[in-house]
Coordinates of C-alpha atoms in Angstrom, one line a residue:
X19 CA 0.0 0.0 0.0
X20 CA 1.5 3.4 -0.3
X21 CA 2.7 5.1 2.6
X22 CA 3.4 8.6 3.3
X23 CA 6.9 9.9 2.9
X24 CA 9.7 10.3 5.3
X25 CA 8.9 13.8 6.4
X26 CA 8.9 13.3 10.2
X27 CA 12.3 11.5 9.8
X28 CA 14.4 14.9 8.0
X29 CA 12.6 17.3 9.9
X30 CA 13.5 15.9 13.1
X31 CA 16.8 13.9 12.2
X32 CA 18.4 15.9 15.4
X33 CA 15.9 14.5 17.9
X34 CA 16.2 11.2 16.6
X35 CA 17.7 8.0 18.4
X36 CA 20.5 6.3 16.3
X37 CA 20.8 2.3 16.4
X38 CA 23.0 -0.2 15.1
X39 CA 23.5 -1.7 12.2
X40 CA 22.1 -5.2 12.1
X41 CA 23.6 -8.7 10.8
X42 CA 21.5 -10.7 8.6
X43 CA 19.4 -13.2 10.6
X44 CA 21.0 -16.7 11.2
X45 CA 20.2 -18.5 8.1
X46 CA 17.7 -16.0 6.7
X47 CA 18.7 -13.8 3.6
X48 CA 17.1 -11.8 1.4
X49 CA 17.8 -11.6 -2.5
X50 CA 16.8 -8.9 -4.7
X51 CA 15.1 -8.5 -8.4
X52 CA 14.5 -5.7 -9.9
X53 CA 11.0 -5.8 -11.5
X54 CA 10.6 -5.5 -14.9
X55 CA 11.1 -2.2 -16.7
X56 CA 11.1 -2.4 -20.7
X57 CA 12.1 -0.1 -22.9
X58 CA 11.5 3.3 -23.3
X59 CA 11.4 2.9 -19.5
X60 CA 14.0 4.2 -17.7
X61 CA 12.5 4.3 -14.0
X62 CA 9.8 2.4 -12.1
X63 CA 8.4 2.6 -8.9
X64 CA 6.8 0.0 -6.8
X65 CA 3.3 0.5 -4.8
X66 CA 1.9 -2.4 -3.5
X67 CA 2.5 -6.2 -3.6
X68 CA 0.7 -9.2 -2.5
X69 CA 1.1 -13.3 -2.2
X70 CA 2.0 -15.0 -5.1
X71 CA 4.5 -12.6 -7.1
X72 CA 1.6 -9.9 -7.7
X73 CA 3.0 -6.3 -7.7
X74 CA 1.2 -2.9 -8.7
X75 CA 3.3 0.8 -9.5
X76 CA 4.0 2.5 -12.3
X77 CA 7.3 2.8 -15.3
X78 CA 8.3 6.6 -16.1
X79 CA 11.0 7.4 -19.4
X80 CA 10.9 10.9 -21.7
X81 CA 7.7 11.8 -22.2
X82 CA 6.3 8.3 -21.3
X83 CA 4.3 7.0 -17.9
X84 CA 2.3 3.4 -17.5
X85 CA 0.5 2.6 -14.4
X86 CA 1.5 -1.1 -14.7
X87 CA 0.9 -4.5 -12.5
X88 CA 3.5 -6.6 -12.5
X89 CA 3.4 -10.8 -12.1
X90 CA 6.5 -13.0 -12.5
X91 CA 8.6 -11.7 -15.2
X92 CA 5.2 -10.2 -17.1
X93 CA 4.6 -6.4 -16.7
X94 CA 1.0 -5.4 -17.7
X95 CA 0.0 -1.9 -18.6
X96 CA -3.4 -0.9 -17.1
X97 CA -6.4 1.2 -18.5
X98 CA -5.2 4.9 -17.4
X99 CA -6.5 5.0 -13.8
X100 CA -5.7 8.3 -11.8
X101 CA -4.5 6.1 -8.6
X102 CA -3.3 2.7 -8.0
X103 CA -2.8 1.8 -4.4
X104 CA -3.1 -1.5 -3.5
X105 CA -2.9 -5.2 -5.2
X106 CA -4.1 -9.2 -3.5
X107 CA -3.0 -12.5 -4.3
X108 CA -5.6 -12.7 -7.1
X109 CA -4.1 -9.8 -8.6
X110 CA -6.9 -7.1 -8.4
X111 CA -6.1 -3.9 -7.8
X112 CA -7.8 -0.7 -6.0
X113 CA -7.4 3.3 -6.8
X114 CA -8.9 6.2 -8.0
X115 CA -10.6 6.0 -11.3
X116 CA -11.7 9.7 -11.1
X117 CA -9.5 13.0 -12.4
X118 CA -7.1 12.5 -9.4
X119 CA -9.2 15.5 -7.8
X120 CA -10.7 14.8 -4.0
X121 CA -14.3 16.0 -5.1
X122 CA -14.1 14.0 -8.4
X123 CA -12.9 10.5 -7.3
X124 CA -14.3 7.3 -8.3
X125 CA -13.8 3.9 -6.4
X126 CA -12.5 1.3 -8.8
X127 CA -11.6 -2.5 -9.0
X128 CA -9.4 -3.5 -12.1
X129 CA -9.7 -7.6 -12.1
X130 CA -8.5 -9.5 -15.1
X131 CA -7.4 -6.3 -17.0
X132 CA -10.9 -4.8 -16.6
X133 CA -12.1 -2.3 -14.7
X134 CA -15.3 -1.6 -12.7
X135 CA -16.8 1.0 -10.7
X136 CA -17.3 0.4 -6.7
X137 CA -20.6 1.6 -5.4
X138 CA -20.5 5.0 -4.4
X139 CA -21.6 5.2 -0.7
X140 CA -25.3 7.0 -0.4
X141 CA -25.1 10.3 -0.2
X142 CA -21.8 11.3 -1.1
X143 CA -20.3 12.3 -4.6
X144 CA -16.5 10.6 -5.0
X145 CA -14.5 8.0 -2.7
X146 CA -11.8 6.3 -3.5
X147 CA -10.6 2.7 -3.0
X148 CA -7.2 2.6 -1.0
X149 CA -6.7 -1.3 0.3
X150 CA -7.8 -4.8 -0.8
X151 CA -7.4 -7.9 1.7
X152 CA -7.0 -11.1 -0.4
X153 CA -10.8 -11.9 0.4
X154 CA -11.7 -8.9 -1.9
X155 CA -12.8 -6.9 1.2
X156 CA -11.7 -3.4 -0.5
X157 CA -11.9 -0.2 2.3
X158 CA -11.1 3.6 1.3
X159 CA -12.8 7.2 1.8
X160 CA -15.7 8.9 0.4
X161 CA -14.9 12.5 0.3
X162 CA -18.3 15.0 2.0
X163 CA -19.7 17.8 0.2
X164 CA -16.4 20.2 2.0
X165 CA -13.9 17.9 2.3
X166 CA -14.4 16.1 5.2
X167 CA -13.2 12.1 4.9
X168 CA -15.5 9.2 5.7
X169 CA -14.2 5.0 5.7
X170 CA -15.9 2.9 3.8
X171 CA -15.8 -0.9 3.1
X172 CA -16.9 -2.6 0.4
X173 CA -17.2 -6.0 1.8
X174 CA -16.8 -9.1 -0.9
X175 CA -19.6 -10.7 1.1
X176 CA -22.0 -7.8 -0.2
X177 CA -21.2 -6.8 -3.8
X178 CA -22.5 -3.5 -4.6
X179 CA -22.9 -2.0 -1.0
X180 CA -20.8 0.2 0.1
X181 CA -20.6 1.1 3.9
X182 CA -20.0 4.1 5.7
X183 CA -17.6 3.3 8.7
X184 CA -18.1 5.4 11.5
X185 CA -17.8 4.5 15.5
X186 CA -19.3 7.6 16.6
X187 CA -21.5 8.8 13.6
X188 CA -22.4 12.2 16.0
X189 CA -19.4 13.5 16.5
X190 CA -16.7 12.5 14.4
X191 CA -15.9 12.9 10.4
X192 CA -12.3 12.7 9.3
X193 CA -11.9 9.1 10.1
X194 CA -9.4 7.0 7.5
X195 CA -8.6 3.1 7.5
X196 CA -5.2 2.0 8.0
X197 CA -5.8 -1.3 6.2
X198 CA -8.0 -4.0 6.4
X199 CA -6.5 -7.7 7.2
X200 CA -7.2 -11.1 6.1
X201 CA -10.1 -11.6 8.5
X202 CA -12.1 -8.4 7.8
X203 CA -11.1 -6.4 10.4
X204 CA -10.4 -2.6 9.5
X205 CA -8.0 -0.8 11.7
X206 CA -9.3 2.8 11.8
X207 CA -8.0 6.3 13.2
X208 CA -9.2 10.1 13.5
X209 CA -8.1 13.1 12.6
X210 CA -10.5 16.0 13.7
X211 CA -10.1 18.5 16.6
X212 CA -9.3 17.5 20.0
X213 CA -10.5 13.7 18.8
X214 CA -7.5 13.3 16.7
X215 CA -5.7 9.9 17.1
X216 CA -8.2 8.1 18.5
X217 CA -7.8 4.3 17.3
X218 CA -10.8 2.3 16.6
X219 CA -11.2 -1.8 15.4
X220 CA -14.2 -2.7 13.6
X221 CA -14.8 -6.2 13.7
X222 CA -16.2 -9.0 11.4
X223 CA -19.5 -8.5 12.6
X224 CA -19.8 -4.8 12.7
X225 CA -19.3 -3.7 16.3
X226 CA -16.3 -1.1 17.3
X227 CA -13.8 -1.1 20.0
X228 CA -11.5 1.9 20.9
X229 CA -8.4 1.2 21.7
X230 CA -6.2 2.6 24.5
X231 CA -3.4 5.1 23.9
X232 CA -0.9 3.7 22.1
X233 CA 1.8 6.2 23.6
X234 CA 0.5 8.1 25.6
X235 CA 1.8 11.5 25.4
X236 CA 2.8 11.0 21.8
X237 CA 2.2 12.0 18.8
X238 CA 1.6 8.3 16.8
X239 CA 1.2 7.5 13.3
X240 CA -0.5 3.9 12.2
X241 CA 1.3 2.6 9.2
X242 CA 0.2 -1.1 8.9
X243 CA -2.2 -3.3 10.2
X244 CA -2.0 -7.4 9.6
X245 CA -2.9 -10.5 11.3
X246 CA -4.1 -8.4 14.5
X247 CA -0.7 -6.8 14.1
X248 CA -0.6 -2.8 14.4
X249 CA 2.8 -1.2 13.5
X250 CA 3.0 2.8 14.4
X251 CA 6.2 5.3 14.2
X252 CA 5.9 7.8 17.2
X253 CA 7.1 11.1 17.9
X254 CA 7.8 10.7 21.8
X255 CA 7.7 13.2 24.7
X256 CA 10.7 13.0 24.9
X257 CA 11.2 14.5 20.9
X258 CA 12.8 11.0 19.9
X259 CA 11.2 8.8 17.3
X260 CA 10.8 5.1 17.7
X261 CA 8.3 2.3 16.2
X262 CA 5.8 0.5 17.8
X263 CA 4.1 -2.9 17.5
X264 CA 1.2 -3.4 19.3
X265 CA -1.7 -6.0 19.5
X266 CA -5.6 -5.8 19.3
X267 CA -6.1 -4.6 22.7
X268 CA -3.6 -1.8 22.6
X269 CA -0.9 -3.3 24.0
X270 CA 2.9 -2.4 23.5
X271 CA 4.7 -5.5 22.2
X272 CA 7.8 -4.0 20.9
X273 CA 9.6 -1.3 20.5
X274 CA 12.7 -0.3 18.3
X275 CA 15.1 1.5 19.3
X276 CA 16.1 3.3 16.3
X277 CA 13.8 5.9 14.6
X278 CA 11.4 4.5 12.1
X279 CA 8.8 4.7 9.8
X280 CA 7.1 3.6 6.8
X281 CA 6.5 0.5 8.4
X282 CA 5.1 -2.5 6.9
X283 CA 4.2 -5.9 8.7
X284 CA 3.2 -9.8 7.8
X285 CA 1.2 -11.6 9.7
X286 CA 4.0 -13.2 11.3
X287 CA 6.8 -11.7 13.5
X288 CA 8.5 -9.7 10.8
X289 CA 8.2 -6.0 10.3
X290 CA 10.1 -4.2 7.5
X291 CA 10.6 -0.5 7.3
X292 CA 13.1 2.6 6.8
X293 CA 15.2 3.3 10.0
X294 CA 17.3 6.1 10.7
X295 CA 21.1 5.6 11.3
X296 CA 23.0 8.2 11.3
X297 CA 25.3 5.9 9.5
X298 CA 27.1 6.3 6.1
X299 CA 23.9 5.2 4.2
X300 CA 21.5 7.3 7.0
X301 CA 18.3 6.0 5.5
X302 CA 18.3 2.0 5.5
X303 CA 15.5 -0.6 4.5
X304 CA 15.3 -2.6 7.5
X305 CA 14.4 -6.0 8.5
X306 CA 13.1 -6.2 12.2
X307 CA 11.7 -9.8 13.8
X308 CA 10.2 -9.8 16.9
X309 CA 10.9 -6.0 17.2
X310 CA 14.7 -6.6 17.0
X311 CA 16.5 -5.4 14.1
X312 CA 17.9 -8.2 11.7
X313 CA 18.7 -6.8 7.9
X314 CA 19.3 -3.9 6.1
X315 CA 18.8 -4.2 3.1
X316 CA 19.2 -0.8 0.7
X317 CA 20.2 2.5 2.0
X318 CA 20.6 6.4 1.0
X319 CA 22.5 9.2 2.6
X320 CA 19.9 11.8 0.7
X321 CA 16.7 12.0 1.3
X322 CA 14.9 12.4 -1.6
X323 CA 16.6 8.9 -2.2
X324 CA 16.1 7.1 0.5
X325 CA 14.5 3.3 0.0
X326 CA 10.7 3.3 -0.2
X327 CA 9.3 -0.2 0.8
X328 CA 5.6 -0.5 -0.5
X329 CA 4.5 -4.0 0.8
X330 CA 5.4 -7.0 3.0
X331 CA 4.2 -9.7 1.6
X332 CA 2.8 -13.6 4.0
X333 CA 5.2 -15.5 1.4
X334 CA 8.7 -13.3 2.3
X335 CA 8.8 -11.2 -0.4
X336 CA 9.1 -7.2 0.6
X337 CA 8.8 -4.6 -2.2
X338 CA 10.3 -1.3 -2.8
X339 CA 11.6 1.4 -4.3
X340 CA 15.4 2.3 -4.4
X341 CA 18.1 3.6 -6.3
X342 CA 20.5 0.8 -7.9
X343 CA 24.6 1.7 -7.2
X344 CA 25.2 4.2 -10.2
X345 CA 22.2 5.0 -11.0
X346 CA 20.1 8.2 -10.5
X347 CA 16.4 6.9 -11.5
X348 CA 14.3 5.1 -9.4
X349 CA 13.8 0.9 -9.5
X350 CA 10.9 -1.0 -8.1
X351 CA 12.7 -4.2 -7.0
X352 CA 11.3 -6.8 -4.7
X353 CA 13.5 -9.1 -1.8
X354 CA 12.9 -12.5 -1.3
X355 CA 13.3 -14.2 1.9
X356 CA 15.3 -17.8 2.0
X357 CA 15.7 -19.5 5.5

C-alpha cells in the first residue's frame, strides 16, 4: 500500500535516536530482483505487492508513464486510472478512477485487466478505494460535500454496497482506515479536533472497539495493520522517534530503538521498514523480527533517495523502491526471503 513519505524523519533527524546496524538473521537472507522495466522505460516505482508474485506501480522514461501490474517476469499496462494503491494474491487492484481531484474521485476495482466502478456510498459524490485484503474486502474514503473524509468498506460478502464506517457517527468525520487484514477487520483512526488519534477496530461483525493510547503523550502515526498486528512510528515526549508494535487490545509488544517509519508488517513476527542511522547510508530498508533489528537491506545518505518499501508480503517477499549503485532513477525491485 502506499505510505506517506519520510517527512517526520528529516525534519527531526536531530531528535532522533541512532541504532546499530544489524547482521542478517541466522540463516535468513534476502535476495533482490528488480521488477521488470522495458524499454523506453527508464525508472519504475513500486506500490503495493501481495502473495503470489503480484506487484502494482508505475514505469516513467521521456515523455512516457504506464501505471503497470506486475506478475513474474510479465509487466502489464493498465487502463489509465488516476491512482493505484493497492494489489491481492488474485491480482486485483484498488485506486482512483476519477480526475485525481478529492471531489471527483471514483472507487474502482481492475480484475483481469478490466475495470469496474465500486458503489458509491449514499449520499456522497467521490471516494476512492485505497486497500484490498486477499478476500476482496476493499476499504477507502468517500470525500463530503467540504472535504471532510468518511471509511468505507466494500465487503466481498456484499457486492454493490458500500458502507459508511463510522464509530461515533455524532461527532466524528475525518476518520481514514489504515488497512484491512485477512479476517475483515479494519484498523481505523481520526483526525478531527481535539479527537485526533483516537484508534478504533471494527470487527467482522460490525461492532467497534476503541483502543487505548498507544503512547500516551505522543504523537503516533499507524502505518500497517496485519494478522491483528498494528505497526505505528511515534514522535515521543521526549522528541525521539521510535516504532511500535502493538496488538488488538492496545498493548505495547515492541519497541525499536532506532527511529522508524514507513513500516510494513506480515502476519508473522516480521516487520520491514526505513530506520534512521545516522550511519554512512543514513536512511536503511530494515528488517526487524520480533521487534529486533535483523537486515538492512538498501540505504541512501539523501533523502529524496532514501528506499521506499511499498508491501510485506505472507510469502517473504518485501517490495520497494530504491536507487541501484550508479544510478540516479528510481527501481521497483522486490527481496525475497530464504531461510
Amino acid at each position: 500500500m502506499l505510505k506517506r513519505t519520510l517527512v517526520l524523519v528529516a525534519v527531526l533527524g536531530a531528535a532522533l535516536v541512532p541504532g546499530a546496524r544489524p547482521a542478517v538473521a541466522a540463516g535468513c537472507t534476502w535476495a533482490m530482483t528488480p521488477l521488470a522495466m522495458p524499454a523506453p522505460y527508464t525508472g519504475s516505482e513500486v506500490y503495493a505487492a501481495a502473495e503470489g508474485g503480484w506487484f502494482v506501480g508505475s514505469l516513467r522514461g521521456p515523455n512516457a508513464y504506464s501505471a503497470v501490474r506486475w506478475h513474474g517476469a510479465q509487466v502489464e499496462a493498465m487502463s489509465p486510472l488516476a491512482e493505484v494503491r493497492d494489489i491481492n494474491s488474485a491480482g486485483a487492484v484498488v485506486g482512483d478512477g476519477g480526475t485525481g481531484e478529492w471531489w471527483a474521485a471514483k472507487p474502482v476495482v481492475n480484475r483481469g485487466g478490466q475495470t469496474v466502478n465500486l458503489a458509491m456510498p449514499r449520499g456522497f459524490r467521490s471516494a476512492k478505494a485505497t486497500h484490498i485484503n486477499n478476500s476482496g474486502d476493499v476499504v477507502g474514503v468517500a470525500y463530503g460535500e467540504f472535504g471532510d473524509v468518511h471509511p468505507v468498506l466494500w465487503a466481498a460478502a456484499r457486492p454493490g454496497t458500500a458502507e459508511v464506517l463510522n464509530p461515533d457517527p455524532q461527532h466524528l468525520y475525518d476518520t481514514y482506515p489504515v488497512d484491512v487484514d485477512e479476517q475483515g477487520r479494519v484498523l481505523l483512526y481520526t483526525d478531527i479536533g481535539e479527537r485526533s488519534g483516537e484508534v478504533f477496530v471494527r470487527a467482522t461483525d460490525g461492532g467497534y472497539r476503541q483502543l487505548p493510547p498507544l503512547y500516551p503523550g505522543g504523537a503516533v502515526y499507524l502505518e500497517a495493520f496485519d494478522g491483528g498486528r498494528i505497526a505505528a512510528s511515534v514522535f515521543t515526549p521526549e522528541s525521539t522517534m521510535v516504532a511500535i508494535e502493538a496488538d488488538l487490545d492496545g498493548n505495547v509488544v515492541h519497541t525499536t530503538t532506532e527511529a522508524a517509519e514507513t513500516l510494513f508488517l506480515d502476519a508473522g513476527t516480521t516487520m520491514a521498514g526505513v530506520a534512521h542511522t545516522f550511519g554512512p547510508e543514513n536512511y536503511e530498508l530494515r528488517i526487524w523480527e520480533n521487534g529486533e533489528p535483523a537486515a538492512d537491506l538498501a540505504g541512501n545518505a539523501d533523502f529524496n533517495a532514501a528506499p521506499q518499501p511499498a508491501g510485506l508480503t505472507d510469502d517473504g517477499t518485501l517490495a520497494a523502491t530504491i536507487r541501484l549503485p550508479g544510478t540516479t532513477q528510481p527501481r521497483a525491485v522486490a527481496y525475497h526471503r530464504g531461510c
